[in-house]
JSON list of C-alpha atoms in Angstrom, two decimals:
[
{"chain": "A", "resi": 203, "resn": "ASP", "atom": "CA", "xyz": [18.71, -9.81, -0.37]},
{"chain": "A", "resi": 204, "resn": "THR", "atom": "CA", "xyz": [16.89, -7.85, 2.65]},
{"chain": "A", "resi": 205, "resn": "GLY", "atom": "CA", "xyz": [13.64, -6.69, 0.86]},
{"chain": "A", "resi": 206, "resn": "VAL", "atom": "CA", "xyz": [12.37, -3.52, -1.11]},
{"chain": "A", "resi": 207, "resn": "SER", "atom": "CA", "xyz": [15.23, -0.51, -0.65]},
{"chain": "A", "resi": 208, "resn": "GLN", "atom": "CA", "xyz": [14.25, 3.13, -0.94]},
{"chain": "A", "resi": 209, "resn": "ASN", "atom": "CA", "xyz": [16.74, 5.82, -0.91]},
{"chain": "A", "resi": 210, "resn": "PRO", "atom": "CA", "xyz": [16.61, 8.72, 0.64]},
{"chain": "A", "resi": 211, "resn": "ARG", "atom": "CA", "xyz": [14.65, 7.90, 3.53]},
{"chain": "A", "resi": 212, "resn": "HIS", "atom": "CA", "xyz": [13.93, 11.66, 4.22]},
{"chain": "A", "resi": 213, "resn": "LYS", "atom": "CA", "xyz": [14.26, 14.56, 1.90]},
{"chain": "A", "resi": 214, "resn": "ILE", "atom": "CA", "xyz": [13.19, 18.06, 2.33]},
{"chain": "A", "resi": 215, "resn": "THR", "atom": "CA", "xyz": [13.62, 20.57, -0.10]},
{"chain": "A", "resi": 216, "resn": "LYS", "atom": "CA", "xyz": [12.17, 23.70, -0.79]},
{"chain": "A", "resi": 217, "resn": "ARG", "atom": "CA", "xyz": [9.36, 24.57, -3.28]},
{"chain": "A", "resi": 218, "resn": "GLY", "atom": "CA", "xyz": [10.36, 24.73, -6.73]},
{"chain": "A", "resi": 219, "resn": "GLN", "atom": "CA", "xyz": [12.95, 22.50, -6.59]},
{"chain": "A", "resi": 220, "resn": "ASN", "atom": "CA", "xyz": [13.53, 18.98, -8.21]},
{"chain": "A", "resi": 221, "resn": "VAL", "atom": "CA", "xyz": [13.82, 15.79, -6.15]},
{"chain": "A", "resi": 222, "resn": "THR", "atom": "CA", "xyz": [14.61, 11.70, -7.41]},
{"chain": "A", "resi": 223, "resn": "PHE", "atom": "CA", "xyz": [13.79, 8.96, -5.36]},
{"chain": "A", "resi": 224, "resn": "ARG", "atom": "CA", "xyz": [15.57, 5.80, -5.79]},
{"chain": "A", "resi": 225, "resn": "CYS", "atom": "CA", "xyz": [13.93, 2.00, -5.17]},
{"chain": "A", "resi": 226, "resn": "ASP", "atom": "CA", "xyz": [15.66, -1.20, -5.42]},
{"chain": "A", "resi": 227, "resn": "PRO", "atom": "CA", "xyz": [13.32, -4.20, -5.75]},
{"chain": "A", "resi": 228, "resn": "ILE", "atom": "CA", "xyz": [13.83, -7.39, -4.62]},
{"chain": "A", "resi": 229, "resn": "SER", "atom": "CA", "xyz": [16.26, -8.81, -7.17]},
{"chain": "A", "resi": 230, "resn": "GLU", "atom": "CA", "xyz": [13.80, -11.68, -8.73]},
{"chain": "A", "resi": 231, "resn": "HIS", "atom": "CA", "xyz": [10.25, -9.45, -8.94]},
{"chain": "A", "resi": 232, "resn": "ASN", "atom": "CA", "xyz": [9.59, -8.33, -12.31]},
{"chain": "A", "resi": 233, "resn": "ARG", "atom": "CA", "xyz": [7.04, -5.75, -10.98]},
{"chain": "A", "resi": 234, "resn": "LEU", "atom": "CA", "xyz": [7.50, -2.72, -9.40]},
{"chain": "A", "resi": 235, "resn": "TYR", "atom": "CA", "xyz": [4.78, 0.02, -8.32]},
{"chain": "A", "resi": 236, "resn": "TRP", "atom": "CA", "xyz": [5.06, 3.66, -7.15]},
{"chain": "A", "resi": 237, "resn": "TYR", "atom": "CA", "xyz": [2.56, 5.07, -4.30]},
{"chain": "A", "resi": 238, "resn": "ARG", "atom": "CA", "xyz": [2.10, 7.84, -2.50]},
{"chain": "A", "resi": 239, "resn": "GLN", "atom": "CA", "xyz": [0.78, 7.99, 0.85]},
{"chain": "A", "resi": 240, "resn": "THR", "atom": "CA", "xyz": [-0.54, 11.05, 3.17]},
{"chain": "A", "resi": 241, "resn": "LEU", "atom": "CA", "xyz": [-1.12, 11.16, 6.61]},
{"chain": "A", "resi": 242, "resn": "GLY", "atom": "CA", "xyz": [-4.22, 9.34, 7.93]},
{"chain": "A", "resi": 243, "resn": "GLN", "atom": "CA", "xyz": [-4.72, 8.15, 4.36]},
{"chain": "A", "resi": 244, "resn": "GLY", "atom": "CA", "xyz": [-4.10, 4.65, 2.49]},
{"chain": "A", "resi": 245, "resn": "PRO", "atom": "CA", "xyz": [-1.46, 4.59, -0.29]},
{"chain": "A", "resi": 246, "resn": "GLU", "atom": "CA", "xyz": [-2.46, 5.79, -3.38]},
{"chain": "A", "resi": 247, "resn": "PHE", "atom": "CA", "xyz": [-1.47, 4.37, -6.63]},
{"chain": "A", "resi": 248, "resn": "LEU", "atom": "CA", "xyz": [1.04, 6.36, -9.00]},
{"chain": "A", "resi": 249, "resn": "THR", "atom": "CA", "xyz": [2.69, 4.07, -11.48]},
{"chain": "A", "resi": 250, "resn": "TYR", "atom": "CA", "xyz": [3.73, 0.64, -12.15]},
{"chain": "A", "resi": 251, "resn": "PHE", "atom": "CA", "xyz": [6.56, -1.23, -14.12]},
{"chain": "A", "resi": 252, "resn": "GLN", "atom": "CA", "xyz": [6.62, -5.06, -15.57]},
{"chain": "A", "resi": 253, "resn": "ASN", "atom": "CA", "xyz": [10.49, -5.17, -16.15]},
{"chain": "A", "resi": 254, "resn": "GLU", "atom": "CA", "xyz": [11.32, -1.97, -17.76]},
{"chain": "A", "resi": 255, "resn": "ALA", "atom": "CA", "xyz": [8.07, -1.18, -19.82]},
{"chain": "A", "resi": 256, "resn": "GLN", "atom": "CA", "xyz": [5.68, 1.17, -17.60]},
{"chain": "A", "resi": 257, "resn": "LEU", "atom": "CA", "xyz": [2.33, -0.08, -18.08]},
{"chain": "A", "resi": 258, "resn": "GLU", "atom": "CA", "xyz": [0.46, 2.42, -16.14]},
{"chain": "A", "resi": 259, "resn": "LYS", "atom": "CA", "xyz": [0.10, 5.59, -14.85]},
{"chain": "A", "resi": 260, "resn": "SER", "atom": "CA", "xyz": [-2.74, 7.00, -12.35]},
{"chain": "A", "resi": 261, "resn": "ARG", "atom": "CA", "xyz": [-4.22, 10.63, -13.29]},
{"chain": "A", "resi": 262, "resn": "LEU", "atom": "CA", "xyz": [-2.62, 11.61, -10.10]},
{"chain": "A", "resi": 263, "resn": "LEU", "atom": "CA", "xyz": [0.91, 11.69, -11.75]},
{"chain": "A", "resi": 264, "resn": "SER", "atom": "CA", "xyz": [1.15, 15.19, -12.85]},
{"chain": "A", "resi": 265, "resn": "ASP", "atom": "CA", "xyz": [3.43, 15.83, -15.81]},
{"chain": "A", "resi": 266, "resn": "ARG", "atom": "CA", "xyz": [5.71, 16.98, -13.24]},
{"chain": "A", "resi": 267, "resn": "PHE", "atom": "CA", "xyz": [6.12, 13.25, -12.21]},
{"chain": "A", "resi": 268, "resn": "SER", "atom": "CA", "xyz": [8.49, 11.05, -14.13]},
{"chain": "A", "resi": 269, "resn": "ALA", "atom": "CA", "xyz": [9.24, 7.22, -13.44]},
{"chain": "A", "resi": 270, "resn": "GLU", "atom": "CA", "xyz": [11.90, 5.34, -15.01]},
{"chain": "A", "resi": 271, "resn": "ARG", "atom": "CA", "xyz": [13.06, 1.64, -14.59]},
{"chain": "A", "resi": 272, "resn": "PRO", "atom": "CA", "xyz": [15.76, 1.68, -17.41]},
{"chain": "A", "resi": 273, "resn": "LYS", "atom": "CA", "xyz": [17.39, -2.00, -17.10]},
{"chain": "A", "resi": 274, "resn": "GLY", "atom": "CA", "xyz": [13.92, -3.61, -15.34]},
{"chain": "A", "resi": 275, "resn": "SER", "atom": "CA", "xyz": [15.90, -3.65, -11.81]},
{"chain": "A", "resi": 276, "resn": "PHE", "atom": "CA", "xyz": [16.06, -0.03, -9.78]},
{"chain": "A", "resi": 277, "resn": "SER", "atom": "CA", "xyz": [13.67, 2.64, -10.27]},
{"chain": "A", "resi": 278, "resn": "THR", "atom": "CA", "xyz": [13.50, 6.05, -9.68]},
{"chain": "A", "resi": 279, "resn": "LEU", "atom": "CA", "xyz": [11.13, 8.86, -9.22]},
{"chain": "A", "resi": 280, "resn": "GLU", "atom": "CA", "xyz": [11.18, 12.08, -10.29]},
{"chain": "A", "resi": 281, "resn": "ILE", "atom": "CA", "xyz": [9.31, 15.45, -9.12]},
{"chain": "A", "resi": 282, "resn": "GLN", "atom": "CA", "xyz": [9.99, 18.53, -10.96]},
{"chain": "A", "resi": 283, "resn": "ARG", "atom": "CA", "xyz": [9.12, 22.08, -9.57]},
{"chain": "A", "resi": 284, "resn": "THR", "atom": "CA", "xyz": [8.27, 20.18, -6.19]},
{"chain": "A", "resi": 285, "resn": "GLU", "atom": "CA", "xyz": [5.02, 22.15, -4.48]},
{"chain": "A", "resi": 286, "resn": "GLN", "atom": "CA", "xyz": [4.00, 21.73, -0.88]},
{"chain": "A", "resi": 287, "resn": "GLY", "atom": "CA", "xyz": [1.09, 19.58, -1.96]},
{"chain": "A", "resi": 288, "resn": "ASP", "atom": "CA", "xyz": [3.57, 17.09, -2.86]},
{"chain": "A", "resi": 289, "resn": "SER", "atom": "CA", "xyz": [4.55, 16.49, 0.68]},
{"chain": "A", "resi": 290, "resn": "ALA", "atom": "CA", "xyz": [4.10, 12.66, 1.53]},
{"chain": "A", "resi": 291, "resn": "MET", "atom": "CA", "xyz": [5.57, 9.55, 1.96]},
{"chain": "A", "resi": 292, "resn": "TYR", "atom": "CA", "xyz": [6.43, 7.79, -1.35]},
{"chain": "A", "resi": 293, "resn": "LEU", "atom": "CA", "xyz": [6.29, 4.05, -1.50]},
{"chain": "A", "resi": 294, "resn": "CYS", "atom": "CA", "xyz": [7.86, 1.31, -3.87]},
{"chain": "A", "resi": 295, "resn": "ALA", "atom": "CA", "xyz": [6.64, -2.00, -3.68]},
{"chain": "A", "resi": 296, "resn": "SER", "atom": "CA", "xyz": [7.91, -5.30, -5.68]},
{"chain": "A", "resi": 297, "resn": "THR", "atom": "CA", "xyz": [5.99, -8.54, -6.59]},
{"chain": "A", "resi": 298, "resn": "ASP", "atom": "CA", "xyz": [6.99, -11.77, -8.67]},
{"chain": "A", "resi": 299, "resn": "ASN", "atom": "CA", "xyz": [4.95, -13.15, -11.55]},
{"chain": "A", "resi": 300, "resn": "SER", "atom": "CA", "xyz": [2.14, -13.92, -9.45]},
{"chain": "A", "resi": 301, "resn": "ASN", "atom": "CA", "xyz": [1.65, -10.34, -8.54]},
{"chain": "A", "resi": 302, "resn": "THR", "atom": "CA", "xyz": [0.16, -11.48, -5.48]},
{"chain": "A", "resi": 303, "resn": "GLU", "atom": "CA", "xyz": [2.20, -10.34, -2.25]},
{"chain": "A", "resi": 304, "resn": "ALA", "atom": "CA", "xyz": [3.51, -6.70, -2.74]},
{"chain": "A", "resi": 305, "resn": "PHE", "atom": "CA", "xyz": [6.23, -5.97, -0.53]},
{"chain": "A", "resi": 306, "resn": "PHE", "atom": "CA", "xyz": [6.85, -2.37, 0.29]},
{"chain": "A", "resi": 307, "resn": "GLY", "atom": "CA", "xyz": [9.97, -0.55, 1.48]},
{"chain": "A", "resi": 308, "resn": "GLN", "atom": "CA", "xyz": [10.15, 1.78, 4.19]},
{"chain": "A", "resi": 309, "resn": "GLY", "atom": "CA", "xyz": [9.24, 4.80, 1.79]},
{"chain": "A", "resi": 310, "resn": "THR", "atom": "CA", "xyz": [10.75, 8.38, 1.26]},
{"chain": "A", "resi": 311, "resn": "ARG", "atom": "CA", "xyz": [9.02, 10.75, 3.45]},
{"chain": "A", "resi": 312, "resn": "LEU", "atom": "CA", "xyz": [9.29, 14.39, 1.10]},
{"chain": "A", "resi": 313, "resn": "THR", "atom": "CA", "xyz": [8.63, 17.39, 2.87]},
{"chain": "A", "resi": 314, "resn": "VAL", "atom": "CA", "xyz": [8.29, 20.50, 0.50]},
{"chain": "A", "resi": 315, "resn": "VAL", "atom": "CA", "xyz": [9.03, 23.81, 2.31]},
{"chain": "B", "resi": 289, "resn": "GLN", "atom": "CA", "xyz": [-15.51, 1.79, -9.20]},
{"chain": "B", "resi": 290, "resn": "GLN", "atom": "CA", "xyz": [-12.18, 1.34, -7.91]},
{"chain": "B", "resi": 291, "resn": "GLN", "atom": "CA", "xyz": [-12.44, 2.21, -4.41]},
{"chain": "B", "resi": 292, "resn": "VAL", "atom": "CA", "xyz": [-12.36, 0.06, -1.33]},
{"chain": "B", "resi": 293, "resn": "LYS", "atom": "CA", "xyz": [-14.59, 1.58, 1.39]},
{"chain": "B", "resi": 294, "resn": "GLN", "atom": "CA", "xyz": [-12.85, 0.68, 4.76]},
{"chain": "B", "resi": 295, "resn": "SER", "atom": "CA", "xyz": [-14.50, 1.45, 8.50]},
{"chain": "B", "resi": 296, "resn": "PRO", "atom": "CA", "xyz": [-13.88, 2.14, 11.03]},
{"chain": "B", "resi": 297, "resn": "GLN", "atom": "CA", "xyz": [-11.61, 5.15, 10.91]},
{"chain": "B", "resi": 298, "resn": "SER", "atom": "CA", "xyz": [-10.30, 4.26, 14.24]},
{"chain": "B", "resi": 299, "resn": "LEU", "atom": "CA", "xyz": [-10.62, 1.27, 16.83]},
{"chain": "B", "resi": 300, "resn": "ILE", "atom": "CA", "xyz": [-9.87, 0.94, 20.69]},
{"chain": "B", "resi": 301, "resn": "VAL", "atom": "CA", "xyz": [-10.13, -2.31, 21.97]},
{"chain": "B", "resi": 302, "resn": "GLN", "atom": "CA", "xyz": [-8.73, -3.80, 25.65]},
{"chain": "B", "resi": 303, "resn": "LYS", "atom": "CA", "xyz": [-6.66, -6.32, 25.71]},
{"chain": "B", "resi": 304, "resn": "GLY", "atom": "CA", "xyz": [-8.03, -10.03, 25.08]},
{"chain": "B", "resi": 305, "resn": "GLY", "atom": "CA", "xyz": [-10.77, -8.46, 22.98]},
{"chain": "B", "resi": 306, "resn": "ILE", "atom": "CA", "xyz": [-11.81, -9.14, 19.45]},
{"chain": "B", "resi": 307, "resn": "SER", "atom": "CA", "xyz": [-10.97, -6.37, 16.92]},
{"chain": "B", "resi": 308, "resn": "ILE", "atom": "CA", "xyz": [-13.17, -6.16, 13.67]},
{"chain": "B", "resi": 309, "resn": "ILE", "atom": "CA", "xyz": [-12.56, -4.32, 10.62]},
{"chain": "B", "resi": 310, "resn": "ASN", "atom": "CA", "xyz": [-14.47, -4.09, 7.57]},
{"chain": "B", "resi": 311, "resn": "CYS", "atom": "CA", "xyz": [-14.21, -3.34, 3.79]},
{"chain": "B", "resi": 312, "resn": "ALA", "atom": "CA", "xyz": [-16.43, -2.98, 0.82]},
{"chain": "B", "resi": 313, "resn": "TYR", "atom": "CA", "xyz": [-15.88, -3.02, -3.04]},
{"chain": "B", "resi": 314, "resn": "GLU", "atom": "CA", "xyz": [-17.76, -2.22, -6.08]},
{"chain": "B", "resi": 315, "resn": "ASN", "atom": "CA", "xyz": [-15.28, -3.73, -8.80]},
{"chain": "B", "resi": 316, "resn": "THR", "atom": "CA", "xyz": [-16.18, -7.09, -9.22]},
{"chain": "B", "resi": 317, "resn": "ALA", "atom": "CA", "xyz": [-12.62, -7.56, -11.51]},
{"chain": "B", "resi": 318, "resn": "PHE", "atom": "CA", "xyz": [-10.97, -7.64, -7.99]},
{"chain": "B", "resi": 319, "resn": "ASP", "atom": "CA", "xyz": [-9.42, -11.38, -7.48]},
{"chain": "B", "resi": 320, "resn": "TYR", "atom": "CA", "xyz": [-7.09, -10.94, -4.90]},
{"chain": "B", "resi": 321, "resn": "PHE", "atom": "CA", "xyz": [-8.21, -9.35, -1.07]},
{"chain": "B", "resi": 322, "resn": "PRO", "atom": "CA", "xyz": [-5.45, -8.57, 1.19]},
{"chain": "B", "resi": 323, "resn": "TRP", "atom": "CA", "xyz": [-4.78, -6.96, 4.51]},
{"chain": "B", "resi": 324, "resn": "TYR", "atom": "CA", "xyz": [-1.97, -4.79, 5.34]},
{"chain": "B", "resi": 325, "resn": "GLN", "atom": "CA", "xyz": [-0.89, -3.58, 8.50]},
{"chain": "B", "resi": 326, "resn": "GLN", "atom": "CA", "xyz": [1.51, -0.47, 8.98]},
{"chain": "B", "resi": 327, "resn": "PHE", "atom": "CA", "xyz": [3.38, 0.85, 11.88]},
{"chain": "B", "resi": 328, "resn": "PRO", "atom": "CA", "xyz": [4.68, 4.28, 12.27]},
{"chain": "B", "resi": 329, "resn": "GLY", "atom": "CA", "xyz": [7.66, 5.12, 9.70]},
{"chain": "B", "resi": 330, "resn": "LYS", "atom": "CA", "xyz": [7.55, 1.99, 8.14]},
{"chain": "B", "resi": 331, "resn": "GLY", "atom": "CA", "xyz": [5.95, 0.46, 4.94]},
{"chain": "B", "resi": 332, "resn": "PRO", "atom": "CA", "xyz": [2.92, -1.62, 4.83]},
{"chain": "B", "resi": 333, "resn": "ALA", "atom": "CA", "xyz": [3.49, -5.56, 5.60]},
{"chain": "B", "resi": 334, "resn": "LEU", "atom": "CA", "xyz": [1.21, -8.52, 4.24]},
{"chain": "B", "resi": 335, "resn": "LEU", "atom": "CA", "xyz": [-0.53, -9.45, 6.97]},
{"chain": "B", "resi": 336, "resn": "ILE", "atom": "CA", "xyz": [-3.49, -12.10, 5.51]},
{"chain": "B", "resi": 337, "resn": "ALA", "atom": "CA", "xyz": [-5.07, -12.49, 2.20]},
{"chain": "B", "resi": 338, "resn": "ILE", "atom": "CA", "xyz": [-8.02, -14.35, 0.38]},
{"chain": "B", "resi": 339, "resn": "ARG", "atom": "CA", "xyz": [-9.24, -14.97, -2.78]},
{"chain": "B", "resi": 340, "resn": "PRO", "atom": "CA", "xyz": [-12.73, -14.68, -3.77]},
{"chain": "B", "resi": 341, "resn": "ASP", "atom": "CA", "xyz": [-13.33, -18.44, -4.25]},
{"chain": "B", "resi": 342, "resn": "VAL", "atom": "CA", "xyz": [-13.10, -18.63, -0.59]},
{"chain": "B", "resi": 343, "resn": "SER", "atom": "CA", "xyz": [-15.56, -17.46, 2.30]},
{"chain": "B", "resi": 344, "resn": "GLU", "atom": "CA", "xyz": [-13.04, -17.64, 5.13]},
{"chain": "B", "resi": 345, "resn": "LYS", "atom": "CA", "xyz": [-9.06, -17.81, 5.90]},
{"chain": "B", "resi": 346, "resn": "LYS", "atom": "CA", "xyz": [-7.48, -18.10, 9.22]},
{"chain": "B", "resi": 347, "resn": "GLU", "atom": "CA", "xyz": [-3.99, -17.46, 10.34]},
{"chain": "B", "resi": 348, "resn": "GLY", "atom": "CA", "xyz": [-3.27, -17.62, 13.96]},
{"chain": "B", "resi": 349, "resn": "ARG", "atom": "CA", "xyz": [-5.42, -14.84, 15.51]},
{"chain": "B", "resi": 350, "resn": "PHE", "atom": "CA", "xyz": [-6.11, -13.25, 11.98]},
{"chain": "B", "resi": 351, "resn": "THR", "atom": "CA", "xyz": [-9.37, -14.10, 10.13]},
{"chain": "B", "resi": 352, "resn": "ILE", "atom": "CA", "xyz": [-10.84, -12.90, 6.86]},
{"chain": "B", "resi": 353, "resn": "SER", "atom": "CA", "xyz": [-14.16, -13.33, 6.24]},
{"chain": "B", "resi": 354, "resn": "PHE", "atom": "CA", "xyz": [-15.27, -12.65, 2.54]},
{"chain": "B", "resi": 355, "resn": "ASN", "atom": "CA", "xyz": [-18.92, -12.16, 1.25]},
{"chain": "B", "resi": 356, "resn": "LYS", "atom": "CA", "xyz": [-18.87, -12.26, -2.50]},
{"chain": "B", "resi": 357, "resn": "SER", "atom": "CA", "xyz": [-22.50, -11.71, -3.24]},
{"chain": "B", "resi": 358, "resn": "ALA", "atom": "CA", "xyz": [-22.03, -8.41, -0.75]},
{"chain": "B", "resi": 359, "resn": "LYS", "atom": "CA", "xyz": [-18.94, -7.61, -1.92]},
{"chain": "B", "resi": 360, "resn": "GLN", "atom": "CA", "xyz": [-17.69, -7.06, 1.48]},
{"chain": "B", "resi": 361, "resn": "PHE", "atom": "CA", "xyz": [-14.86, -8.75, 3.61]},
{"chain": "B", "resi": 362, "resn": "SER", "atom": "CA", "xyz": [-13.50, -8.33, 6.95]},
{"chain": "B", "resi": 363, "resn": "LEU", "atom": "CA", "xyz": [-10.75, -8.71, 9.43]},
{"chain": "B", "resi": 364, "resn": "HIS", "atom": "CA", "xyz": [-11.19, -10.26, 12.65]},
{"chain": "B", "resi": 365, "resn": "ILE", "atom": "CA", "xyz": [-8.23, -10.36, 15.29]},
{"chain": "B", "resi": 366, "resn": "MET", "atom": "CA", "xyz": [-8.93, -12.49, 18.25]},
{"chain": "B", "resi": 367, "resn": "ASP", "atom": "CA", "xyz": [-7.30, -11.77, 21.79]},
{"chain": "B", "resi": 368, "resn": "SER", "atom": "CA", "xyz": [-6.18, -8.57, 20.59]},
{"chain": "B", "resi": 369, "resn": "GLN", "atom": "CA", "xyz": [-2.67, -7.87, 21.93]},
{"chain": "B", "resi": 370, "resn": "PRO", "atom": "CA", "xyz": [-0.96, -4.48, 22.69]},
{"chain": "B", "resi": 371, "resn": "GLY", "atom": "CA", "xyz": [1.52, -5.38, 19.89]},
{"chain": "B", "resi": 372, "resn": "ASP", "atom": "CA", "xyz": [-1.34, -5.38, 17.41]},
{"chain": "B", "resi": 373, "resn": "SER", "atom": "CA", "xyz": [-1.76, -1.78, 17.77]},
{"chain": "B", "resi": 374, "resn": "ALA", "atom": "CA", "xyz": [-1.17, -0.28, 14.29]},
{"chain": "B", "resi": 375, "resn": "THR", "atom": "CA", "xyz": [-3.06, 0.99, 11.17]},
{"chain": "B", "resi": 376, "resn": "TYR", "atom": "CA", "xyz": [-4.65, -1.88, 9.03]},
{"chain": "B", "resi": 377, "resn": "PHE", "atom": "CA", "xyz": [-5.53, -1.23, 5.52]},
{"chain": "B", "resi": 378, "resn": "CYS", "atom": "CA", "xyz": [-7.57, -3.64, 3.31]},
{"chain": "B", "resi": 379, "resn": "ALA", "atom": "CA", "xyz": [-6.95, -3.34, -0.16]},
{"chain": "B", "resi": 380, "resn": "ALA", "atom": "CA", "xyz": [-8.34, -5.27, -3.59]},
{"chain": "B", "resi": 381, "resn": "LEU", "atom": "CA", "xyz": [-6.04, -5.89, -6.50]},
{"chain": "B", "resi": 382, "resn": "VAL", "atom": "CA", "xyz": [-6.56, -5.92, -9.95]},
{"chain": "B", "resi": 383, "resn": "ASP", "atom": "CA", "xyz": [-3.31, -5.09, -12.02]},
{"chain": "B", "resi": 384, "resn": "LYS", "atom": "CA", "xyz": [-2.34, -3.21, -8.95]},
{"chain": "B", "resi": 385, "resn": "LEU", "atom": "CA", "xyz": [-3.60, -2.90, -5.33]},
{"chain": "B", "resi": 386, "resn": "ILE", "atom": "CA", "xyz": [-6.36, -0.29, -4.45]},
{"chain": "B", "resi": 387, "resn": "PHE", "atom": "CA", "xyz": [-6.06, 0.54, -1.02]},
{"chain": "B", "resi": 388, "resn": "GLY", "atom": "CA", "xyz": [-8.99, 1.39, 1.71]},
{"chain": "B", "resi": 389, "resn": "THR", "atom": "CA", "xyz": [-8.27, 4.30, 4.03]},
{"chain": "B", "resi": 390, "resn": "GLY", "atom": "CA", "xyz": [-7.01, 2.71, 6.74]},
{"chain": "B", "resi": 391, "resn": "THR", "atom": "CA", "xyz": [-8.34, 1.73, 10.47]},
{"chain": "B", "resi": 392, "resn": "ARG", "atom": "CA", "xyz": [-6.06, 2.91, 13.50]},
{"chain": "B", "resi": 393, "resn": "LEU", "atom": "CA", "xyz": [-6.09, 0.10, 15.85]},
{"chain": "B", "resi": 394, "resn": "GLN", "atom": "CA", "xyz": [-5.34, 0.89, 19.63]},
{"chain": "B", "resi": 395, "resn": "VAL", "atom": "CA", "xyz": [-5.11, -2.13, 22.22]},
{"chain": "B", "resi": 396, "resn": "PHE", "atom": "CA", "xyz": [-5.10, -1.15, 26.13]},
{"chain": "B", "resi": 397, "resn": "PRO", "atom": "CA", "xyz": [-3.83, -3.32, 28.64]}
]
């Protein structure tokens, strides 16, 4: 296991299209987080899972965004009807039961044109 | 109350100098305070972290100073090197990490 893996690394999509990103956490980690980062800003919390349960969603997460972690392993983040304002780096992180050191993936850079 | 305020926004230091980045928080429920380092095109990576029952933690050239009563903490990078040039984020944890806005550090030879 080489860490948190995110795919794709880059995605360019036309406004109005749907996109889906995948995150594979470190295998023994039961917490998985999604963050969004725009240029010059710190990562902003979107949502997190404890195993397969989605425990919290940020108010930033509009109803166009949905995240799943069906078997408590990998997770997907879907954005429907993309808007230019959705252009950002989407980061995934995972932690073990201690919930201290969060390991981040390299992110998926989304560009909506 | 969930915010973490970070300063400065950018910092230029000469090689061998000391880099100091400051953060402040409001929520006293935060119980873990990490610093992350991020290079362009990469995800953030944990650098060093501290819990509020400790006033200082040192790992190599990196030191966190923590002032619980003032609700402030800072990162000191001693003997700064060009390879330290990156963006640094402070963060605070309660259930999830809340990040500061970042400090872009440039270390010149």
